[in-house]
Amino acid sequence: MALATTLPGPSNYIALSKAYRDDPLNSYGQAWRTHGDLIRFKAIPGADLYFVVHPDAVAHVLTSHGQIYRKAKSVHEPLALLLGNGILISEGESWLRQRRLMNPAFHRQSVMNLASVMTRFAQARSQRWERYSTGTVIDVAEEMQQLTLEIVGEALFSTGLDAHIDTFSVAFRRAAEFINDRINNPFKTPMWLPTKAHRQFLHNRDRLQHIALELIQARRHQGTHQENIRLDLLAMLMAAQDADTGARMSDAELLDEVMTLLIAGHETVSVTLSWTFHLLGNHPEVRHQLQDEIETVLKRHPPSAEDYTRLPYTRMVIEEALRLYPPVWAFSRETLRDDEIQGYSIPSETFVLVGTYFTHRHPEFWSAPEEFNPERFTEAETAKRHKFAYHPFGGGPRICIGNQFALMEATLILSTLVQRFDLEPASTQPVEIDPTFTLRPKGGLPMRLIHRSP
Ligand code: HEM
């Protein structure tokens, strides 16, 4: 059968379009409503971008035909400036080795063992909030960023990062903005040019790397076999030996993995919790149901690993927040050879963007898709749905390694804080979305902290 070669799509070049750079969610959204679930965009003259929204097509790219896709170079080269050849970026044999090495640290039982770390930091944050008088406005986005960074540091590397939290958060935010701009800029200036933006980025990267290297070197100094050190991810990475050569990972290799996990392991969970609090602030009926569950199950005790499975509604609230505001709102691949999706041919070396945010709001798969309704995530409702209508953690072999970690952490943090506080909107202005890097609330998330009576 002869394949159709032209897919519907707009006629302008999106990589040159200010609208797509400044407001990608609305721009892609409009194109999706106009042209449908599989769109061919012109990126720059001579290069196309295929935009994929239908769950069948998402499943095709991530799973059934995943072997003919790799991560897109034009996105991963800028990202590699920060993450080197860490697990998020690497491909082929090197990726497989890294993934196999790290998998045990993310198995369900390993994650369950980290619950006490998660709860301890959530409680410390709660105690800090106790000191604010009721009605104080706090930036929930900032609070969640710090908390999730503390947790990932302690859980995977046995260091709460202590005095480094602020430096890390600020330097990461600035470095992420630079990388986002570089990804979206079709005319990339070489990094050796000493422009102001390059110098600032390198300065921020140095600050981040300095913190990660200090962590590695402190561990080398302590040795990995002391009794007081948990067999954490860093210990596992340091102990691993190459099957052929017997070599262990160098500090430079460890640095890439530590940077990757510190970054991938905190930003996304922090954004998830921010949006969850935002949604709860605007939906008191859901908040009350959530409080009821938490009070009945926890009876004012801190949550434990076992409680995680006893808080189904809490988990449903988080899953629904991840549907409406998937932190990774789109992700990219490129074809290794010619492919065909839903009857359309896609040439080799083509950039493919999976539009998770739009799949999650697709009216064919979600009724009243713009509404916040955790009931969509009962087991029965989930079983009825197309598996790829919901994919906040991606899918296929490159699925998020930290998905169990993230869901456990978000559940434990939410149930700890909701026991003590209500968070209400600090303003009547709508909260805007900032889709740079991850999907964040624009300019932070100011909310009013209300103490709940005991
Ligand atoms: C709600 C929180 C999270 C979300 C929404 C999320 C989302 C994602 C997505 C969509 C991918 C796949 C990207 C692609 O295929 O191109 C991914 C990969 C990854 N995530 Fe997460 N993530 C979250 C939390 C975490 C946590 C807590 C960790 C670690 C502690 C983590 C570590 C990673 C790593 C290492 C990869 C790369 C895996 C590989 O390529 O083998 N993530 N994440």
Coordinates of C-alpha atoms and ligand atoms in Angstrom, one line a residue:
M1 CA 0.0 0.0 0.0
A2 CA 1.4 3.4 -0.9
L3 CA 1.7 5.6 2.1
A4 CA 0.4 9.1 2.4
T5 CA 3.4 11.4 2.8
T6 CA 1.9 14.6 3.9
L7 CA 0.4 14.8 7.3
P8 CA -1.7 17.8 8.3
G9 CA 0.2 20.7 9.9
P10 CA 0.6 24.5 10.0
S11 CA 2.7 26.2 7.3
N12 CA 5.0 28.3 9.4
Y13 CA 8.4 27.3 10.8
I14 CA 7.9 26.6 14.5
A15 CA 11.5 26.7 15.5
L16 CA 11.6 30.3 14.2
S17 CA 8.3 31.2 15.8
K18 CA 8.3 33.4 18.8
A19 CA 4.8 32.1 19.8
Y20 CA 6.1 28.5 20.0
R21 CA 9.1 29.6 22.0
D22 CA 7.2 31.9 24.4
D23 CA 4.0 30.0 24.8
P24 CA 4.5 26.4 23.6
L25 CA 1.5 25.0 25.5
N26 CA -1.0 27.3 23.8
S27 CA 0.7 27.1 20.4
Y28 CA 0.9 23.3 20.3
G29 CA -2.6 23.2 21.8
Q30 CA -4.0 25.3 19.0
A31 CA -2.3 23.2 16.4
W32 CA -3.6 20.0 17.9
R33 CA -7.2 21.3 18.0
T34 CA -6.8 22.4 14.4
H35 CA -4.9 19.5 12.8
G36 CA -5.5 16.5 15.0
D37 CA -3.5 13.8 16.9
L38 CA -0.5 13.4 14.5
I39 CA 0.9 16.6 13.1
R40 CA 3.8 17.4 10.8
F41 CA 5.3 20.7 11.7
K42 CA 8.0 22.4 9.7
A43 CA 10.8 23.1 12.2
I44 CA 13.4 25.0 10.1
P45 CA 13.7 24.8 6.4
G46 CA 14.6 21.2 5.5
A47 CA 13.7 19.7 8.9
D48 CA 10.3 18.5 10.1
L49 CA 9.0 17.8 13.6
Y50 CA 6.3 15.2 14.1
F51 CA 4.0 15.8 17.0
V52 CA 2.3 12.8 18.5
V53 CA -0.7 12.9 20.8
H54 CA -2.9 9.9 20.1
P55 CA -2.2 7.1 22.7
D56 CA -1.8 4.5 19.9
A57 CA 0.9 6.6 18.4
V58 CA 2.5 7.2 21.8
A59 CA 2.6 3.5 22.4
H60 CA 4.1 3.0 18.9
V61 CA 7.0 5.4 19.6
L62 CA 7.7 4.3 23.1
T63 CA 7.0 0.5 23.0
S64 CA 6.1 -1.4 19.9
H65 CA 8.6 0.4 17.7
G66 CA 10.7 1.8 20.4
Q67 CA 13.8 0.1 19.0
I68 CA 13.9 2.4 16.0
Y69 CA 13.8 5.5 18.1
R70 CA 16.5 7.2 20.2
K71 CA 16.5 10.2 22.3
A72 CA 16.6 13.4 20.1
K73 CA 20.1 14.8 19.8
S74 CA 19.0 18.4 19.5
V75 CA 17.5 18.1 23.0
H76 CA 20.0 15.8 24.6
E77 CA 23.1 17.7 23.5
P78 CA 22.1 20.8 25.4
L79 CA 21.0 18.7 28.3
A80 CA 24.3 16.8 28.3
L81 CA 26.0 20.2 29.2
L82 CA 24.6 19.6 32.6
L83 CA 24.1 15.8 32.8
G84 CA 27.1 14.6 30.8
N85 CA 26.6 10.9 29.9
G86 CA 24.4 10.1 32.8
I87 CA 21.6 7.6 32.6
L88 CA 19.0 10.1 31.3
I89 CA 21.1 10.9 28.2
S90 CA 23.1 7.8 27.4
E91 CA 22.1 5.3 24.7
G92 CA 22.7 1.6 23.8
E93 CA 25.1 -0.6 25.8
S94 CA 26.2 2.2 28.0
W95 CA 22.6 3.1 29.0
L96 CA 21.7 -0.6 29.6
R97 CA 24.7 -1.0 31.9
Q98 CA 23.7 2.1 33.9
R99 CA 20.1 1.0 34.1
R100 CA 20.9 -2.5 35.2
L101 CA 23.2 -1.1 37.8
M102 CA 20.7 1.3 39.2
N103 CA 17.5 -0.8 38.9
P104 CA 17.9 -2.6 42.3
A105 CA 18.0 0.8 44.1
F106 CA 14.6 1.6 42.6
H107 CA 12.8 -1.7 43.2
R108 CA 9.7 -1.5 45.3
Q109 CA 11.3 -3.0 48.4
S110 CA 14.3 -0.6 48.2
V111 CA 11.9 2.3 47.8
M112 CA 9.8 1.1 50.8
N113 CA 13.0 1.2 52.8
L114 CA 13.3 4.9 52.1
A115 CA 9.9 5.8 53.4
S116 CA 11.3 6.7 56.8
V117 CA 13.7 9.2 55.2
M118 CA 10.9 10.8 53.3
T119 CA 8.6 11.1 56.3
R120 CA 11.4 12.4 58.5
F121 CA 12.1 15.3 56.1
A122 CA 8.4 16.0 55.6
Q123 CA 7.9 16.2 59.3
A124 CA 10.8 18.6 59.7
R125 CA 9.2 20.8 57.1
S126 CA 5.9 20.5 58.9
Q127 CA 7.6 21.6 62.2
R128 CA 9.1 24.6 60.4
W129 CA 5.7 25.5 59.1
E130 CA 4.3 25.3 62.7
R131 CA 6.4 28.3 63.5
Y132 CA 4.6 30.5 60.9
S133 CA 1.5 32.1 62.2
T134 CA -1.7 31.1 60.5
G135 CA -2.5 33.1 57.4
T136 CA 1.2 33.5 56.5
V137 CA 1.8 33.4 52.7
I138 CA 4.5 30.9 51.7
D139 CA 5.9 30.0 48.3
V140 CA 4.8 26.4 48.0
A141 CA 6.9 25.8 44.9
E142 CA 10.0 26.9 46.6
E143 CA 9.2 24.9 49.8
M144 CA 8.6 21.8 47.8
Q145 CA 11.8 22.2 45.7
Q146 CA 13.9 22.4 48.9
L147 CA 12.1 19.5 50.6
T148 CA 12.4 17.2 47.6
L149 CA 16.0 18.1 47.1
E150 CA 16.7 17.3 50.8
I151 CA 15.0 13.9 50.4
V152 CA 16.6 12.8 47.2
G153 CA 20.1 13.7 48.6
E154 CA 19.5 11.7 51.8
A155 CA 17.6 8.8 50.2
L156 CA 20.1 8.1 47.4
F157 CA 23.3 9.6 48.6
S158 CA 22.9 9.7 52.4
T159 CA 23.4 13.5 52.6
G160 CA 20.5 16.0 53.2
L161 CA 22.7 18.5 51.3
D162 CA 22.2 20.8 54.3
A163 CA 23.8 24.2 53.7
H164 CA 23.8 23.6 49.9
I165 CA 20.1 23.5 49.4
D166 CA 19.6 27.1 48.5
T167 CA 22.7 27.3 46.3
F168 CA 21.7 24.1 44.5
S169 CA 18.1 25.3 43.9
V170 CA 19.1 28.7 42.5
A171 CA 21.9 27.4 40.3
F172 CA 19.8 24.6 39.0
R173 CA 16.9 27.0 38.1
R174 CA 19.2 29.3 36.2
A175 CA 21.1 26.5 34.4
A176 CA 17.7 24.9 33.4
E177 CA 16.6 28.2 31.9
F178 CA 19.7 28.4 29.8
I179 CA 19.3 24.8 28.6
N180 CA 15.7 25.3 27.8
D181 CA 16.6 28.4 25.7
R182 CA 19.4 26.4 23.9
I183 CA 17.1 23.6 23.1
N184 CA 14.6 26.0 21.5
N185 CA 17.2 28.0 19.6
P186 CA 17.9 26.5 16.2
F187 CA 21.0 28.7 15.9
K188 CA 23.2 27.5 18.7
T189 CA 26.4 29.4 19.3
P190 CA 29.4 27.2 20.2
M191 CA 29.9 26.9 23.9
W192 CA 33.6 28.0 23.6
L193 CA 32.4 31.5 22.7
P194 CA 32.7 33.5 26.0
T195 CA 29.2 35.2 25.8
K196 CA 27.6 36.4 28.9
A197 CA 25.0 33.7 28.8
H198 CA 27.6 31.0 28.4
R199 CA 29.7 32.3 31.2
Q200 CA 26.8 32.5 33.5
F201 CA 25.7 29.0 32.7
L202 CA 29.2 27.6 33.2
H203 CA 29.3 29.4 36.5
N204 CA 26.0 27.8 37.6
R205 CA 27.1 24.4 36.4
D206 CA 30.3 24.7 38.3
R207 CA 28.4 25.4 41.5
L208 CA 26.2 22.4 41.0
Q209 CA 29.1 20.1 40.1
H210 CA 31.1 21.4 43.1
I211 CA 28.3 20.2 45.4
A212 CA 28.0 16.8 43.7
L213 CA 31.8 16.3 43.6
E214 CA 32.1 17.2 47.3
L215 CA 29.5 14.5 48.0
I216 CA 31.5 11.9 46.0
Q217 CA 34.8 12.8 47.4
A218 CA 33.5 12.8 51.0
R219 CA 32.3 9.3 50.4
R220 CA 35.6 8.2 48.9
H221 CA 37.3 9.6 52.0
Q222 CA 34.9 7.7 54.3
G223 CA 35.2 4.5 52.4
T224 CA 32.1 2.5 51.4
H225 CA 32.3 -0.2 53.9
Q226 CA 31.9 1.6 57.2
E227 CA 29.0 0.3 59.2
N228 CA 27.3 3.7 59.5
I229 CA 26.8 4.0 55.8
R230 CA 23.7 2.6 54.2
L231 CA 24.0 0.6 51.0
D232 CA 22.7 3.6 49.1
L233 CA 22.8 4.3 45.4
L234 CA 26.2 6.0 45.6
A235 CA 27.7 3.0 47.4
M236 CA 26.2 0.7 44.7
L237 CA 27.6 2.9 41.9
M238 CA 31.0 3.0 43.5
A239 CA 31.2 -0.7 44.1
A240 CA 30.1 -1.6 40.5
Q241 CA 32.8 -3.1 38.3
D242 CA 32.9 -3.4 34.6
A243 CA 32.3 -7.1 33.6
D244 CA 35.1 -7.1 31.0
T245 CA 37.7 -4.9 32.5
G246 CA 36.9 -4.9 36.2
A247 CA 37.2 -1.1 36.3
R248 CA 35.2 0.9 38.7
M249 CA 33.5 4.2 37.8
S250 CA 35.7 7.3 37.8
D251 CA 34.7 10.5 39.7
A252 CA 33.7 12.0 36.3
E253 CA 31.4 9.1 35.6
L254 CA 29.9 9.2 39.1
L255 CA 29.5 13.0 38.8
D256 CA 27.2 12.6 35.7
E257 CA 25.0 10.0 37.6
V258 CA 24.8 12.0 40.8
M259 CA 23.9 15.2 38.9
T260 CA 21.3 13.4 36.9
L261 CA 19.6 11.8 39.9
L262 CA 19.8 14.9 42.1
I263 CA 18.1 16.9 39.3
A264 CA 15.7 14.3 37.8
G265 CA 14.9 13.1 41.3
H266 CA 13.7 16.4 42.9
E267 CA 12.4 18.8 40.3
T268 CA 9.6 16.6 39.0
V269 CA 8.3 15.6 42.4
S270 CA 8.4 19.2 43.6
V271 CA 6.4 20.4 40.7
T272 CA 3.9 17.5 41.2
L273 CA 3.3 18.5 44.8
S274 CA 3.0 22.2 43.9
W275 CA 0.2 21.5 41.5
T276 CA -1.4 19.1 43.9
F277 CA -1.6 21.8 46.6
H278 CA -2.8 24.3 44.0
L279 CA -5.6 22.0 42.9
L280 CA -6.6 21.1 46.5
G281 CA -6.6 24.8 47.3
N282 CA -9.3 25.4 44.7
H283 CA -11.3 22.2 45.4
P284 CA -12.3 22.1 49.0
E285 CA -14.5 19.1 48.5
V286 CA -11.6 17.0 47.3
R287 CA -9.4 18.4 50.1
H288 CA -12.0 17.3 52.7
Q289 CA -12.2 13.8 51.3
L290 CA -8.4 13.6 51.4
Q291 CA -8.3 14.9 55.0
D292 CA -10.9 12.3 56.0
E293 CA -8.9 9.4 54.5
I294 CA -5.6 10.6 56.0
E295 CA -7.2 11.1 59.5
T296 CA -8.9 7.7 59.4
V297 CA -5.8 5.8 58.3
L298 CA -3.0 7.7 60.1
K299 CA -4.8 8.7 63.3
R300 CA -2.4 11.7 63.6
H301 CA 0.7 9.5 63.3
P302 CA 3.4 10.1 60.8
P303 CA 2.9 7.9 57.7
S304 CA 5.0 4.8 57.2
A305 CA 5.9 2.6 54.2
E306 CA 2.9 0.3 55.0
D307 CA 0.5 3.3 55.1
Y308 CA 1.4 4.0 51.5
T309 CA -0.9 1.3 50.2
R310 CA -3.6 2.2 52.7
L311 CA -4.0 5.7 51.3
P312 CA -5.7 5.0 47.9
Y313 CA -7.5 8.4 47.7
T314 CA -4.3 10.3 48.4
R315 CA -2.6 8.4 45.6
M316 CA -5.6 9.1 43.3
V317 CA -5.3 12.9 44.0
I318 CA -1.6 12.8 43.1
E319 CA -2.3 10.8 39.9
E320 CA -4.9 13.3 38.8
A321 CA -2.6 16.2 39.5
L322 CA 0.0 14.4 37.3
R323 CA -2.6 14.1 34.6
L324 CA -3.5 17.7 34.5
Y325 CA 0.0 19.0 35.1
P326 CA 2.5 16.3 33.9
P327 CA 5.9 17.8 35.0
V328 CA 7.5 16.3 31.8
W329 CA 4.8 17.8 29.6
A330 CA 6.4 16.6 26.3
F331 CA 9.4 14.5 25.5
S332 CA 11.4 13.9 22.4
R333 CA 12.8 11.1 20.2
E334 CA 14.3 10.8 16.7
T335 CA 13.8 8.0 14.2
L336 CA 16.8 5.8 13.5
R337 CA 15.3 4.7 10.2
D338 CA 12.1 5.2 8.2
D339 CA 8.9 4.4 10.1
E340 CA 5.2 4.5 9.6
I341 CA 2.8 5.8 12.2
Q342 CA -0.9 5.4 11.7
G343 CA -0.5 5.1 8.0
Y344 CA 1.9 8.0 7.6
S345 CA 5.5 7.6 6.7
I346 CA 8.1 9.2 9.0
P347 CA 11.5 9.5 7.5
S348 CA 14.7 8.5 9.2
E349 CA 16.4 11.1 11.5
T350 CA 13.1 12.9 12.1
F351 CA 12.4 14.7 15.4
V352 CA 9.3 13.3 17.1
L353 CA 7.7 15.1 20.1
V354 CA 5.3 13.1 22.3
G355 CA 2.8 15.6 23.6
T356 CA 1.9 14.1 27.0
Y357 CA 0.1 17.2 28.3
F358 CA -2.4 17.0 25.4
T359 CA -2.8 13.2 25.5
H360 CA -3.8 13.7 29.2
R361 CA -6.5 16.1 28.2
H362 CA -7.7 14.2 25.1
P363 CA -11.5 14.3 25.0
E364 CA -11.8 10.9 23.4
F365 CA -10.1 9.3 26.4
W366 CA -11.1 11.6 29.3
S367 CA -14.6 12.9 30.0
A368 CA -14.6 16.6 31.0
P369 CA -10.8 16.5 30.6
E370 CA -10.2 20.0 32.1
E371 CA -11.9 19.1 35.4
F372 CA -10.0 18.0 38.5
N373 CA -11.5 14.7 39.4
P374 CA -9.4 12.1 41.3
E375 CA -12.2 9.5 40.9
R376 CA -10.8 8.8 37.4
F377 CA -8.0 6.9 39.1
T378 CA -10.0 4.2 40.9
E379 CA -8.8 0.7 39.8
A380 CA -11.9 0.1 37.8
E381 CA -11.7 3.4 35.9
T382 CA -8.0 2.9 35.2
A383 CA -8.5 -0.6 33.9
K384 CA -11.0 0.7 31.3
R385 CA -8.7 3.2 29.8
H386 CA -6.2 3.0 27.0
K387 CA -2.8 2.2 28.7
F388 CA -1.1 5.2 27.0
A389 CA -3.9 7.8 27.6
Y390 CA -1.9 8.4 30.8
H391 CA 1.9 8.3 30.8
P392 CA 3.4 10.9 33.1
F393 CA 6.5 8.7 33.6
G394 CA 6.9 7.9 29.9
G395 CA 6.9 4.2 28.8
G396 CA 8.9 1.4 27.3
P397 CA 12.5 0.6 28.4
R398 CA 13.2 4.3 29.1
I399 CA 10.3 4.7 31.5
C400 CA 11.1 6.8 34.5
I401 CA 13.3 4.7 36.9
G402 CA 12.1 6.7 39.8
N403 CA 8.3 6.3 39.3
Q404 CA 7.7 4.3 42.5
F405 CA 10.0 6.5 44.4
A406 CA 8.1 9.6 43.2
L407 CA 4.7 8.3 44.0
M408 CA 5.7 7.1 47.5
E409 CA 7.5 10.3 48.2
A410 CA 4.6 12.5 47.0
T411 CA 2.1 10.4 49.1
L412 CA 4.1 10.6 52.2
I413 CA 4.8 14.3 51.9
L414 CA 1.2 15.2 51.1
S415 CA -0.2 13.0 53.9
T416 CA 2.2 14.5 56.5
L417 CA 1.5 18.1 55.6
V418 CA -2.3 17.8 55.0
Q419 CA -2.7 16.5 58.6
R420 CA -1.5 19.8 60.0
F421 CA -2.2 22.5 57.4
D422 CA -4.7 23.8 54.8
L423 CA -3.1 25.7 52.0
E424 CA -5.4 28.2 50.4
P425 CA -4.9 30.4 47.3
A426 CA -3.2 33.6 48.3
S427 CA -4.7 35.5 45.3
T428 CA -7.7 35.3 43.1
Q429 CA -5.4 35.7 40.0
P430 CA -5.2 32.5 38.0
V431 CA -1.9 30.6 38.4
E432 CA -0.1 30.6 35.0
I433 CA 1.9 27.7 33.8
D434 CA 5.6 28.1 33.0
P435 CA 6.6 25.2 30.7
T436 CA 10.3 25.9 30.7
F437 CA 12.1 22.6 31.3
T438 CA 9.3 21.1 33.5
L439 CA 5.7 22.4 33.9
R440 CA 6.0 24.8 36.8
P441 CA 3.7 27.4 38.3
K442 CA 4.9 30.7 36.8
G443 CA 6.7 32.9 39.3
G444 CA 6.2 30.4 42.2
L445 CA 3.1 29.4 44.0
P446 CA 2.2 31.7 46.9
M447 CA -0.4 30.1 49.2
R448 CA -1.8 31.0 52.6
L449 CA -0.8 28.6 55.3
I450 CA -3.7 27.8 57.7
H451 CA -3.1 25.7 60.8
R452 CA -5.6 23.0 61.3
S453 CA -7.0 22.6 64.7
P454 CA -5.9 19.4 66.5
Ligands
HEM1 C1 6.5 12.8 39.5 C2 7.8 12.7 39.4 C3 8.4 12.2 38.1 C4 8.0 12.3 36.8 C5 6.7 12.9 36.3 C6 9.1 11.8 36.0 C7 9.0 11.7 34.6 C8 10.0 11.0 33.8 C9 9.8 10.8 32.4 C10 8.6 11.2 31.5 C11 10.9 10.1 32.0 C12 11.2 9.5 30.6 C13 11.8 10.5 29.7 C14 11.9 10.0 28.3 O1 11.6 8.9 28.0 O2 12.5 10.7 27.4 C15 11.8 10.0 33.2 C16 13.0 9.4 33.1 C17 13.8 9.3 34.2 N1 13.6 9.7 35.5 FE1 11.8 10.4 36.2 N2 10.1 11.4 36.8 C18 9.8 11.6 38.1 C19 10.5 11.3 39.2 C20 11.8 10.8 39.2 C21 12.5 10.5 40.4 C22 12.0 10.7 41.8 C23 13.7 10.0 40.0 C24 14.9 9.5 40.8 C25 15.0 9.5 42.0 C26 13.7 10.0 38.5 C27 14.7 9.6 37.7 C28 14.6 9.4 36.3 C29 15.7 8.9 35.5 C30 17.1 8.5 36.0 C31 15.2 8.8 34.2 C32 15.9 8.2 33.0 C33 15.7 6.8 32.9 C34 16.3 6.1 31.7 O3 16.5 6.8 30.7 O4 16.6 4.9 31.8 N3 12.5 10.5 38.1 N4 11.2 10.5 34.2

